[in-house]
Amino acid sequence: MYPSNFEYYRPSNLNEALELLANGECRPIAGGQSLVPLMKLRIVAPKCLVDLGRIESLRTIAIEGDVLKVGAMVTHEEIVESQIIEEFSPVLALTAESIGDLQVRNRGTIGGSLAHADPSANYLPTLLALEAEVVVVSPLARRVVPMADFVKGPYTTDLRQGELLEAVMIPRYRGRGIVEKFAIRKADFAIGLVTMLYKVIEGKLDDLRLAVGALATGPVRLRKVEEKLRGGELNPKAAEDVLKEEVALLQPVDDIHGGAEYRRRVIFTLVKRMLEGLARGRDNEGQVEDQWGGKGGRCGA
Amino acid sequence: MKVKLRINGEEREADVEPRLLLVHFIRDVLKLKGTHVGCETGHCGACTVLMDGKPIKSCQVFAVQADGTEIITVEGLERDGKLSVEQQAFVDNFAIQCGYCTPGMLVMTRYLLGKYEKLSREEIREKIHGNYCMCTGYVQIINAIEDAFRRAKGSEGKETGS
């Protein structure tokens, strides 16, 4: 499979890249783990590619005050292995680890994943729950977009012509996180995604955040469930009706990998299990067995 | 467009179209046929090579993106006509059925040996899930990787996995 031909540029700094992208003919390429297959299948055929792979300023992981800044060209595997991220936001590392396989994680980047905005991208619910922001640059300006406004729908983002995703800003969340990815095989695209952040203070659930993904709308917070359980005893039964109600309103992707109704049931079950695990006093991070008997805790039936 | 890279310790250079994939550069331009083209959609891992020490799928990268990098393919494993530790372990454990996935599996094993002191069977399974064996010869392959670890690290202890 050969893509159609294109012009290729490899700028060494951000300004050069923005200049090349300004005319609208060129598309940026990050790790290429989504774009290259799309080009090979001739679903897309950009006339010109601007390779962001050699722009060092996009590869940094840094803490600025109480915010973690992850450059757009940081790979998934770098996120998995980063000491800084392990300490600052372990739930981000868990999320990155659930993406594809090692080879894909070595090339694929957080910025590429977000800009591509595949509905089943693993980062989307986690970054929404973390209340992250996306830094977007153009030759004229730099703006910050909250995750809640960034993804508009499948493969559709707030990025405008000539803009480039520069970094992701993640505020510190002082609590625990659980990431669940439901897929037939671990490397497959997710059928259902749930990220839960929580704190338990004197037996009561505090600052609970529940976000779900693999939706046709972009990731969604389950606000009513959060509200119902926040500050209360850990009683998942109390939230079941609200959860049912809220999940019924979700618009999951509806395709050959799973119909919308099936995916709603998957999400309902994943959230219910998470809450039940929590209520049993079990830290179910890494404790849920997947269907192959592995202890991934983030994948499987 | 000019691509210059170091492959299996040797400096190579060629002028190619930007759309040429790294796997075709390796196979058709540099004539190193050990790296296989499997699914072509980034799933199977038959085309796995090490780029600057990390396993990647060479069918998911344009050759021009690999300019200036260091590549190791399956041909780079043996030394002076003698099979490497991982190659010998695969032979001795019958970890080859049709052989199509083998180059990718071997390159992956080389990476794992360099990166980890020890891996359980469970961890090995986890690490190679980007490498498909369509013969489903995984039991022997995992045995071989375990054996390669024993040989390379000189440890007798065998990890028991589930």
Short mmCIF file of C-alpha atoms in Angstrom, two decimals:
data_model
loop_
_atom_site.label_atom_id
_atom_site.label_comp_id
_atom_site.label_asym_id
_atom_site.label_seq_id
_atom_site.Cartn_x
_atom_site.Cartn_y
_atom_site.Cartn_z
CA MET A 1 0.00 0.00 0.00
CA TYR A 2 1.48 3.27 -1.10
CA PRO A 3 0.14 6.68 -0.22
CA SER A 4 -0.05 9.24 -2.99
CA ASN A 5 3.01 11.42 -3.16
CA PHE A 6 3.51 14.60 -1.19
CA GLU A 7 6.04 17.29 -0.51
CA TYR A 8 7.89 16.82 2.75
CA TYR A 9 9.30 19.43 5.12
CA ARG A 10 11.09 18.89 8.40
CA PRO A 11 11.36 22.20 10.27
CA SER A 12 13.59 22.45 13.32
CA ASN A 13 11.54 25.01 15.19
CA LEU A 14 7.94 25.96 15.80
CA ASN A 15 7.97 29.23 13.85
CA GLU A 16 9.21 27.52 10.70
CA ALA A 17 6.49 24.89 11.10
CA LEU A 18 3.78 27.53 11.51
CA GLU A 19 5.01 29.36 8.42
CA LEU A 20 4.85 26.18 6.37
CA LEU A 21 1.36 25.42 7.65
CA ALA A 22 0.04 28.91 7.01
CA ASN A 23 -0.88 28.41 3.35
CA GLY A 24 -3.31 25.58 4.07
CA GLU A 25 -1.75 23.11 1.61
CA CYS A 26 0.35 21.41 4.26
CA ARG A 27 -0.75 19.10 7.05
CA PRO A 28 1.31 18.45 10.17
CA ILE A 29 2.53 14.94 10.88
CA ALA A 30 3.40 14.00 14.46
CA GLY A 31 4.05 10.31 15.17
CA GLY A 32 2.04 9.28 12.12
CA GLN A 33 0.44 6.24 13.75
CA SER A 34 -3.02 7.35 12.60
CA LEU A 35 -2.10 9.56 9.63
CA VAL A 36 0.20 7.09 7.85
CA PRO A 37 -2.42 4.29 7.75
CA LEU A 38 -5.04 6.82 6.59
CA MET A 39 -2.69 7.93 3.82
CA LYS A 40 -1.90 4.35 2.84
CA LEU A 41 -5.60 3.58 2.59
CA ARG A 42 -5.91 6.82 0.57
CA ILE A 43 -8.61 8.07 2.87
CA VAL A 44 -6.56 11.24 3.02
CA ALA A 45 -3.96 12.52 0.55
CA PRO A 46 -2.29 15.70 1.80
CA LYS A 47 -0.27 17.52 -0.86
CA CYS A 48 2.39 18.38 1.65
CA LEU A 49 3.49 17.19 5.10
CA VAL A 50 5.25 19.18 7.80
CA ASP A 51 7.06 16.72 10.06
CA LEU A 52 7.06 17.95 13.66
CA GLY A 53 9.47 15.19 14.69
CA ARG A 54 12.55 17.37 15.01
CA ILE A 55 11.09 20.31 16.92
CA GLU A 56 12.72 19.91 20.31
CA SER A 57 10.52 22.49 22.06
CA LEU A 58 7.50 20.22 21.52
CA ARG A 59 9.12 17.28 23.31
CA THR A 60 9.36 18.62 26.85
CA ILE A 61 7.66 17.38 30.01
CA ALA A 62 7.77 20.03 32.74
CA ILE A 63 6.01 21.14 35.89
CA GLU A 64 5.08 24.82 36.01
CA GLY A 65 3.68 25.65 39.43
CA ASP A 66 0.81 23.24 40.00
CA VAL A 67 0.44 22.40 36.33
CA LEU A 68 2.06 19.64 34.32
CA LYS A 69 2.96 20.70 30.79
CA VAL A 70 3.33 17.91 28.26
CA GLY A 71 4.62 18.91 24.83
CA ALA A 72 2.58 17.81 21.82
CA MET A 73 5.38 15.57 20.49
CA VAL A 74 5.87 13.57 23.68
CA THR A 75 5.20 9.93 22.80
CA HIS A 76 2.78 7.68 24.66
CA GLU A 77 5.65 5.50 25.84
CA GLU A 78 7.56 8.55 27.11
CA ILE A 79 4.46 9.37 29.17
CA VAL A 80 4.38 5.79 30.48
CA GLU A 81 8.05 5.96 31.49
CA SER A 82 8.33 9.54 32.72
CA GLN A 83 9.26 9.87 36.40
CA ILE A 84 7.75 13.36 36.48
CA ILE A 85 4.40 12.11 35.19
CA GLU A 86 4.45 9.03 37.45
CA GLU A 87 4.63 11.39 40.43
CA PHE A 88 2.44 14.22 39.17
CA SER A 89 -0.32 12.44 37.28
CA PRO A 90 -0.12 8.62 37.41
CA VAL A 91 -3.56 8.38 35.83
CA LEU A 92 -2.14 9.96 32.66
CA ALA A 93 0.57 7.28 32.57
CA LEU A 94 -2.07 4.55 33.04
CA THR A 95 -4.04 6.02 30.17
CA ALA A 96 -1.01 6.15 27.86
CA GLU A 97 -0.15 2.55 28.74
CA SER A 98 -3.55 1.38 27.51
CA ILE A 99 -2.90 2.74 23.99
CA GLY A 100 -2.11 0.32 21.15
CA ASP A 101 1.08 -1.67 21.61
CA LEU A 102 4.69 -0.84 22.45
CA GLN A 103 5.69 -0.13 18.84
CA VAL A 104 2.78 2.24 18.34
CA ARG A 105 3.39 3.92 21.72
CA ASN A 106 7.00 4.56 20.72
CA ARG A 107 5.90 6.67 17.74
CA GLY A 108 2.44 7.97 18.59
CA THR A 109 2.23 11.28 20.46
CA ILE A 110 -0.23 12.92 22.83
CA GLY A 111 -0.58 15.95 20.53
CA GLY A 112 -1.16 13.79 17.48
CA SER A 113 -3.79 11.76 19.29
CA LEU A 114 -5.67 14.87 20.45
CA ALA A 115 -5.49 16.67 17.11
CA HIS A 116 -6.69 13.55 15.29
CA ALA A 117 -9.53 13.20 17.82
CA ASP A 118 -10.46 9.64 17.07
CA PRO A 119 -13.60 9.17 19.20
CA SER A 120 -12.04 6.12 20.86
CA ALA A 121 -8.78 7.91 21.75
CA ASN A 122 -7.82 6.83 25.26
CA TYR A 123 -6.66 10.27 26.42
CA LEU A 124 -9.99 12.04 25.88
CA PRO A 125 -11.94 11.01 29.03
CA THR A 126 -8.85 11.16 31.23
CA LEU A 127 -7.91 14.68 30.14
CA LEU A 128 -11.52 15.80 30.51
CA ALA A 129 -11.64 14.40 34.06
CA LEU A 130 -8.31 16.08 34.86
CA GLU A 131 -9.76 19.37 33.56
CA ALA A 132 -6.76 19.73 31.27
CA GLU A 133 -6.27 22.51 28.77
CA VAL A 134 -4.82 22.45 25.30
CA VAL A 135 -2.35 25.12 24.17
CA VAL A 136 -2.85 26.06 20.53
CA VAL A 137 -0.48 28.29 18.54
CA SER A 138 -0.74 30.13 15.27
CA PRO A 139 1.66 32.64 13.67
CA LEU A 140 -0.33 35.41 15.32
CA ALA A 141 -1.39 34.14 18.69
CA ARG A 142 -1.38 31.48 21.35
CA ARG A 143 -4.65 30.45 22.94
CA VAL A 144 -5.69 27.98 25.61
CA VAL A 145 -8.70 25.72 25.08
CA PRO A 146 -10.26 23.72 27.92
CA MET A 147 -10.61 20.01 27.09
CA ALA A 148 -14.38 20.38 27.49
CA ASP A 149 -14.39 22.62 24.40
CA PHE A 150 -11.59 21.06 22.39
CA VAL A 151 -13.20 17.96 20.88
CA LYS A 152 -16.26 18.81 18.81
CA GLY A 153 -17.04 15.34 17.53
CA PRO A 154 -15.39 12.40 15.74
CA TYR A 155 -12.11 13.62 14.15
CA THR A 156 -13.22 17.20 14.73
CA THR A 157 -11.53 19.66 17.07
CA ASP A 158 -11.42 23.33 17.85
CA LEU A 159 -8.17 23.67 15.85
CA ARG A 160 -8.46 26.22 13.05
CA GLN A 161 -6.62 26.60 9.78
CA GLY A 162 -2.93 27.22 10.36
CA GLU A 163 -3.02 26.40 14.05
CA LEU A 164 -0.88 23.82 15.77
CA LEU A 165 -1.41 22.00 19.04
CA GLU A 166 1.63 22.91 21.14
CA ALA A 167 1.12 21.33 24.56
CA VAL A 168 -1.33 19.93 27.07
CA MET A 169 -1.60 21.58 30.49
CA ILE A 170 -2.73 19.32 33.31
CA PRO A 171 -3.60 20.74 36.73
CA ARG A 172 -2.55 18.61 39.69
CA TYR A 173 -5.27 16.32 41.03
CA ARG A 174 -4.47 15.17 44.53
CA GLY A 175 -6.37 11.92 44.56
CA ARG A 176 -6.55 8.52 42.94
CA GLY A 177 -7.50 7.51 39.44
CA ILE A 178 -8.80 4.44 37.66
CA VAL A 179 -8.79 3.97 33.91
CA GLU A 180 -10.91 1.33 32.20
CA LYS A 181 -10.68 0.52 28.54
CA PHE A 182 -13.03 -2.09 27.16
CA ALA A 183 -11.81 -3.71 23.97
CA ILE A 184 -11.78 -7.21 22.51
CA ARG A 185 -7.99 -7.31 22.41
CA LYS A 186 -5.93 -4.91 24.46
CA ALA A 187 -4.45 -3.06 21.46
CA ASP A 188 -7.82 -2.59 19.74
CA PHE A 189 -9.73 0.65 19.58
CA ALA A 190 -11.81 1.09 22.69
CA ILE A 191 -15.47 0.11 22.66
CA GLY A 192 -15.95 1.86 25.98
CA LEU A 193 -13.69 4.15 28.02
CA VAL A 194 -14.14 5.36 31.57
CA THR A 195 -11.82 7.39 33.76
CA MET A 196 -12.67 7.93 37.40
CA LEU A 197 -10.85 10.30 39.72
CA TYR A 198 -11.68 10.32 43.41
CA LYS A 199 -10.55 11.15 46.90
CA VAL A 200 -11.77 9.46 50.03
CA ILE A 201 -11.77 11.75 53.05
CA GLU A 202 -12.93 10.19 56.33
CA GLY A 203 -14.87 7.50 54.54
CA LYS A 204 -16.62 9.98 52.28
CA LEU A 205 -16.14 10.37 48.56
CA ASP A 206 -14.75 13.75 47.63
CA ASP A 207 -14.16 15.52 44.31
CA LEU A 208 -15.40 12.53 42.33
CA ARG A 209 -14.95 12.94 38.59
CA LEU A 210 -16.30 10.44 36.08
CA ALA A 211 -15.62 10.84 32.39
CA VAL A 212 -16.53 8.48 29.57
CA GLY A 213 -15.20 8.17 26.03
CA ALA A 214 -15.67 6.34 22.72
CA LEU A 215 -18.62 8.63 22.11
CA ALA A 216 -19.75 10.36 18.92
CA THR A 217 -19.87 13.65 20.82
CA GLY A 218 -16.43 13.86 22.35
CA PRO A 219 -15.84 12.77 25.97
CA VAL A 220 -18.56 13.47 28.55
CA ARG A 221 -18.56 13.94 32.33
CA LEU A 222 -21.28 12.05 34.22
CA ARG A 223 -22.15 15.12 36.29
CA LYS A 224 -25.33 13.77 37.87
CA VAL A 225 -23.59 10.64 39.16
CA GLU A 226 -20.73 12.77 40.45
CA GLU A 227 -23.21 15.04 42.20
CA LYS A 228 -25.17 12.17 43.69
CA LEU A 229 -22.12 10.49 45.22
CA ARG A 230 -20.00 13.49 46.15
CA GLY A 231 -19.55 13.95 49.86
CA GLY A 232 -21.57 10.87 50.69
CA GLU A 233 -20.88 7.38 51.98
CA LEU A 234 -19.63 5.03 49.30
CA ASN A 235 -22.94 3.57 48.24
CA PRO A 236 -23.04 2.70 44.55
CA LYS A 237 -26.68 1.52 44.83
CA ALA A 238 -27.66 5.11 45.62
CA ALA A 239 -26.32 6.23 42.25
CA GLU A 240 -27.56 3.39 40.08
CA ASP A 241 -30.75 5.05 38.90
CA VAL A 242 -28.98 8.31 38.12
CA LEU A 243 -26.24 6.40 36.31
CA LYS A 244 -28.84 4.57 34.23
CA GLU A 245 -30.51 7.86 33.38
CA GLU A 246 -27.30 9.60 32.45
CA VAL A 247 -25.89 6.71 30.41
CA ALA A 248 -29.18 6.55 28.43
CA LEU A 249 -28.49 10.10 27.24
CA LEU A 250 -24.99 9.32 25.95
CA GLN A 251 -24.39 9.10 22.23
CA PRO A 252 -21.74 6.43 21.81
CA VAL A 253 -20.11 5.61 18.50
CA ASP A 254 -22.42 3.26 16.60
CA ASP A 255 -20.41 1.02 14.25
CA ILE A 256 -19.41 -2.55 13.40
CA HIS A 257 -17.27 -2.78 16.54
CA GLY A 258 -20.26 -2.11 18.73
CA GLY A 259 -23.72 -0.63 18.41
CA ALA A 260 -24.67 2.39 20.49
CA GLU A 261 -26.96 0.44 22.82
CA TYR A 262 -24.32 -2.22 23.44
CA ARG A 263 -21.73 0.46 24.18
CA ARG A 264 -24.10 2.13 26.65
CA ARG A 265 -24.37 -1.15 28.50
CA VAL A 266 -20.58 -1.50 28.48
CA ILE A 267 -20.16 1.97 29.97
CA PHE A 268 -22.90 1.35 32.55
CA THR A 269 -21.22 -1.89 33.62
CA LEU A 270 -17.73 -0.38 33.76
CA VAL A 271 -18.86 2.52 35.94
CA LYS A 272 -20.97 0.28 38.16
CA ARG A 273 -18.05 -2.07 38.71
CA MET A 274 -15.68 0.78 39.50
CA LEU A 275 -18.05 2.16 42.11
CA GLU A 276 -18.73 -1.27 43.61
CA GLY A 277 -15.01 -1.96 43.79
CA LEU A 278 -14.53 1.29 45.59
CA ALA A 279 -17.39 0.58 48.01
CA ARG A 280 -15.85 -2.78 48.91
CA GLY A 281 -12.86 -0.83 50.10
CA ARG A 282 -10.74 -2.36 47.43
CA ASP A 283 -8.30 -0.28 45.53
CA ASN A 284 -9.19 -1.77 42.19
CA GLU A 285 -6.39 -0.09 40.33
CA GLY A 286 -4.67 -2.97 38.59
CA GLN A 287 -6.88 -5.51 40.31
CA VAL A 288 -9.57 -6.24 37.75
CA GLU A 289 -8.71 -9.30 35.75
CA ASP A 290 -9.11 -9.05 32.02
CA GLN A 291 -10.64 -11.82 29.98
CA TRP A 292 -7.31 -13.46 29.31
CA GLY A 293 -6.55 -13.73 32.99
CA GLY A 294 -4.07 -10.85 32.89
CA LYS A 295 -4.07 -8.26 35.58
CA GLY A 296 -4.22 -5.21 33.36
CA GLY A 297 -7.08 -3.63 35.23
CA ARG A 298 -7.68 -1.35 32.32
CA CYS A 299 -8.97 -3.64 29.65
CA GLY A 300 -11.16 -6.63 29.00
CA ALA A 301 -14.64 -7.87 29.69
CA MET B 1 14.75 13.37 -1.19
CA LYS B 2 17.95 12.26 0.46
CA VAL B 3 17.79 9.75 3.31
CA LYS B 4 20.92 8.89 5.22
CA LEU B 5 20.83 6.49 8.12
CA ARG B 6 22.89 3.93 9.95
CA ILE B 7 21.53 0.45 9.55
CA ASN B 8 23.03 -2.52 11.41
CA GLY B 9 26.15 -0.43 11.98
CA GLU B 10 26.56 0.55 8.34
CA GLU B 11 26.06 4.05 6.94
CA ARG B 12 23.62 3.98 3.99
CA GLU B 13 22.23 6.72 1.81
CA ALA B 14 19.67 6.95 -0.99
CA ASP B 15 17.48 9.42 -2.82
CA VAL B 16 13.81 8.46 -2.43
CA GLU B 17 10.27 9.77 -2.81
CA PRO B 18 8.85 11.13 0.46
CA ARG B 19 6.01 8.60 0.29
CA LEU B 20 8.36 5.62 0.47
CA LEU B 21 7.73 3.73 3.70
CA LEU B 22 10.68 2.78 5.86
CA VAL B 23 9.93 -0.93 5.43
CA HIS B 24 10.12 -0.62 1.63
CA PHE B 25 13.28 1.47 1.94
CA ILE B 26 14.85 -1.30 4.00
CA ARG B 27 13.65 -4.14 1.76
CA ASP B 28 13.68 -2.69 -1.74
CA VAL B 29 16.30 0.06 -1.66
CA LEU B 30 18.78 -1.37 0.83
CA LYS B 31 17.89 -4.98 -0.20
CA LEU B 32 17.64 -6.22 3.35
CA LYS B 33 14.79 -8.70 2.95
CA GLY B 34 14.73 -9.94 6.53
CA THR B 35 12.19 -7.35 7.66
CA HIS B 36 8.76 -8.61 6.62
CA VAL B 37 5.69 -6.79 5.39
CA GLY B 38 2.67 -8.33 7.09
CA CYS B 39 -0.63 -6.57 7.49
CA GLU B 40 0.50 -3.12 6.25
CA THR B 41 -2.01 -1.52 8.60
CA GLY B 42 0.11 -1.27 11.71
CA HIS B 43 -1.32 -4.24 13.57
CA CYS B 44 0.87 -7.27 13.07
CA GLY B 45 4.41 -6.19 13.98
CA ALA B 46 6.16 -8.32 11.33
CA CYS B 47 7.95 -5.15 10.15
CA THR B 48 9.25 -4.26 13.63
CA VAL B 49 12.74 -2.73 13.63
CA LEU B 50 14.64 -0.78 16.26
CA MET B 51 14.90 2.93 15.54
CA ASP B 52 17.34 4.65 17.87
CA GLY B 53 17.00 1.64 20.13
CA LYS B 54 13.22 1.52 20.30
CA PRO B 55 10.91 -0.95 18.55
CA ILE B 56 8.69 0.66 15.94
CA LYS B 57 6.60 -0.57 13.02
CA SER B 58 8.53 0.31 9.88
CA CYS B 59 5.38 0.25 7.75
CA GLN B 60 4.01 3.16 9.80
CA VAL B 61 6.97 5.48 9.21
CA PHE B 62 8.15 7.22 6.07
CA ALA B 63 11.79 6.63 5.20
CA VAL B 64 12.37 10.40 5.17
CA GLN B 65 11.30 10.52 8.83
CA ALA B 66 14.04 8.02 9.65
CA ASP B 67 16.75 10.27 8.21
CA GLY B 68 19.68 10.47 10.62
CA THR B 69 18.50 7.62 12.83
CA GLU B 70 20.11 4.34 13.78
CA ILE B 71 18.19 1.26 12.64
CA ILE B 72 18.61 -2.36 13.68
CA THR B 73 16.90 -5.06 11.63
CA VAL B 74 16.94 -8.83 12.07
CA GLU B 75 20.06 -8.98 9.88
CA GLY B 76 21.84 -6.92 12.52
CA LEU B 77 21.44 -9.51 15.25
CA GLU B 78 24.01 -12.15 14.28
CA ARG B 79 27.72 -11.57 14.74
CA ASP B 80 30.33 -12.95 12.33
CA GLY B 81 28.01 -15.60 10.96
CA LYS B 82 27.11 -16.84 14.42
CA LEU B 83 23.50 -16.73 15.60
CA SER B 84 22.74 -14.27 18.37
CA VAL B 85 21.40 -15.34 21.77
CA GLU B 86 17.82 -14.61 20.76
CA GLN B 87 18.15 -16.36 17.40
CA GLN B 88 19.66 -19.47 19.00
CA ALA B 89 16.93 -19.49 21.66
CA PHE B 90 14.23 -19.35 18.95
CA VAL B 91 15.86 -22.25 17.07
CA ASP B 92 16.30 -24.38 20.18
CA ASN B 93 12.74 -23.81 21.36
CA PHE B 94 11.13 -24.47 17.94
CA ALA B 95 9.69 -20.96 18.18
CA ILE B 96 9.22 -20.79 14.41
CA GLN B 97 6.35 -22.24 12.43
CA CYS B 98 5.89 -20.43 9.15
CA GLY B 99 8.53 -17.92 10.17
CA TYR B 100 6.73 -14.85 8.95
CA CYS B 101 6.52 -13.08 12.30
CA THR B 102 9.97 -14.25 13.39
CA PRO B 103 12.07 -11.22 12.33
CA GLY B 104 9.75 -8.90 14.26
CA MET B 105 9.70 -11.23 17.26
CA LEU B 106 13.51 -11.46 17.26
CA VAL B 107 14.01 -7.72 17.03
CA MET B 108 11.51 -7.27 19.85
CA THR B 109 13.39 -9.84 21.92
CA ARG B 110 16.63 -7.94 21.34
CA TYR B 111 14.94 -4.79 22.67
CA LEU B 112 13.53 -6.58 25.72
CA LEU B 113 16.92 -8.11 26.56
CA GLY B 114 18.51 -4.68 26.46
CA LYS B 115 15.79 -3.01 28.46
CA TYR B 116 14.92 -5.47 31.26
CA GLU B 117 16.87 -7.65 33.66
CA LYS B 118 14.03 -10.11 34.01
CA LEU B 119 10.48 -10.53 32.74
CA SER B 120 7.77 -12.96 33.87
CA ARG B 121 5.85 -14.94 31.25
CA GLU B 122 2.94 -12.63 31.86
CA GLU B 123 5.10 -9.57 31.23
CA ILE B 124 6.57 -11.10 28.07
CA ARG B 125 3.04 -11.70 26.76
CA GLU B 126 2.21 -8.11 27.53
CA LYS B 127 5.34 -6.75 25.81
CA ILE B 128 4.87 -8.70 22.57
CA HIS B 129 1.20 -8.03 22.07
CA GLY B 130 2.10 -5.80 19.13
CA ASN B 131 3.63 -8.83 17.38
CA TYR B 132 1.14 -11.29 15.92
CA CYS B 133 1.93 -14.92 15.20
CA MET B 134 -0.79 -16.10 12.84
CA CYS B 135 0.29 -19.72 13.42
CA THR B 136 -0.49 -19.00 17.09
CA GLY B 137 2.83 -20.45 18.12
CA TYR B 138 2.97 -18.17 21.11
CA VAL B 139 3.82 -20.85 23.69
CA GLN B 140 7.11 -21.68 21.99
CA ILE B 141 7.82 -18.01 21.27
CA ILE B 142 7.36 -17.09 24.93
CA ASN B 143 9.48 -20.11 25.93
CA ALA B 144 12.18 -18.87 23.57
CA ILE B 145 12.12 -15.33 24.94
CA GLU B 146 12.32 -16.70 28.49
CA ASP B 147 15.20 -18.90 27.40
CA ALA B 148 16.94 -15.94 25.73
CA PHE B 149 16.70 -14.08 29.04
CA ARG B 150 18.18 -17.06 30.90
CA ARG B 151 21.05 -17.29 28.42
CA ALA B 152 21.74 -13.57 28.23
CA LYS B 153 21.38 -12.85 31.91
CA GLY B 154 22.81 -16.13 33.11
CA SER B 155 20.06 -16.65 35.65
CA GLU B 156 18.77 -20.15 36.30
CA GLY B 157 15.60 -19.09 38.08
CA LYS B 158 12.52 -19.54 35.95
CA GLU B 159 9.64 -17.15 36.46
CA THR B 160 6.31 -18.83 36.74
CA GLY B 161 3.42 -17.01 35.19
CA SER B 162 -0.26 -17.74 35.02
#
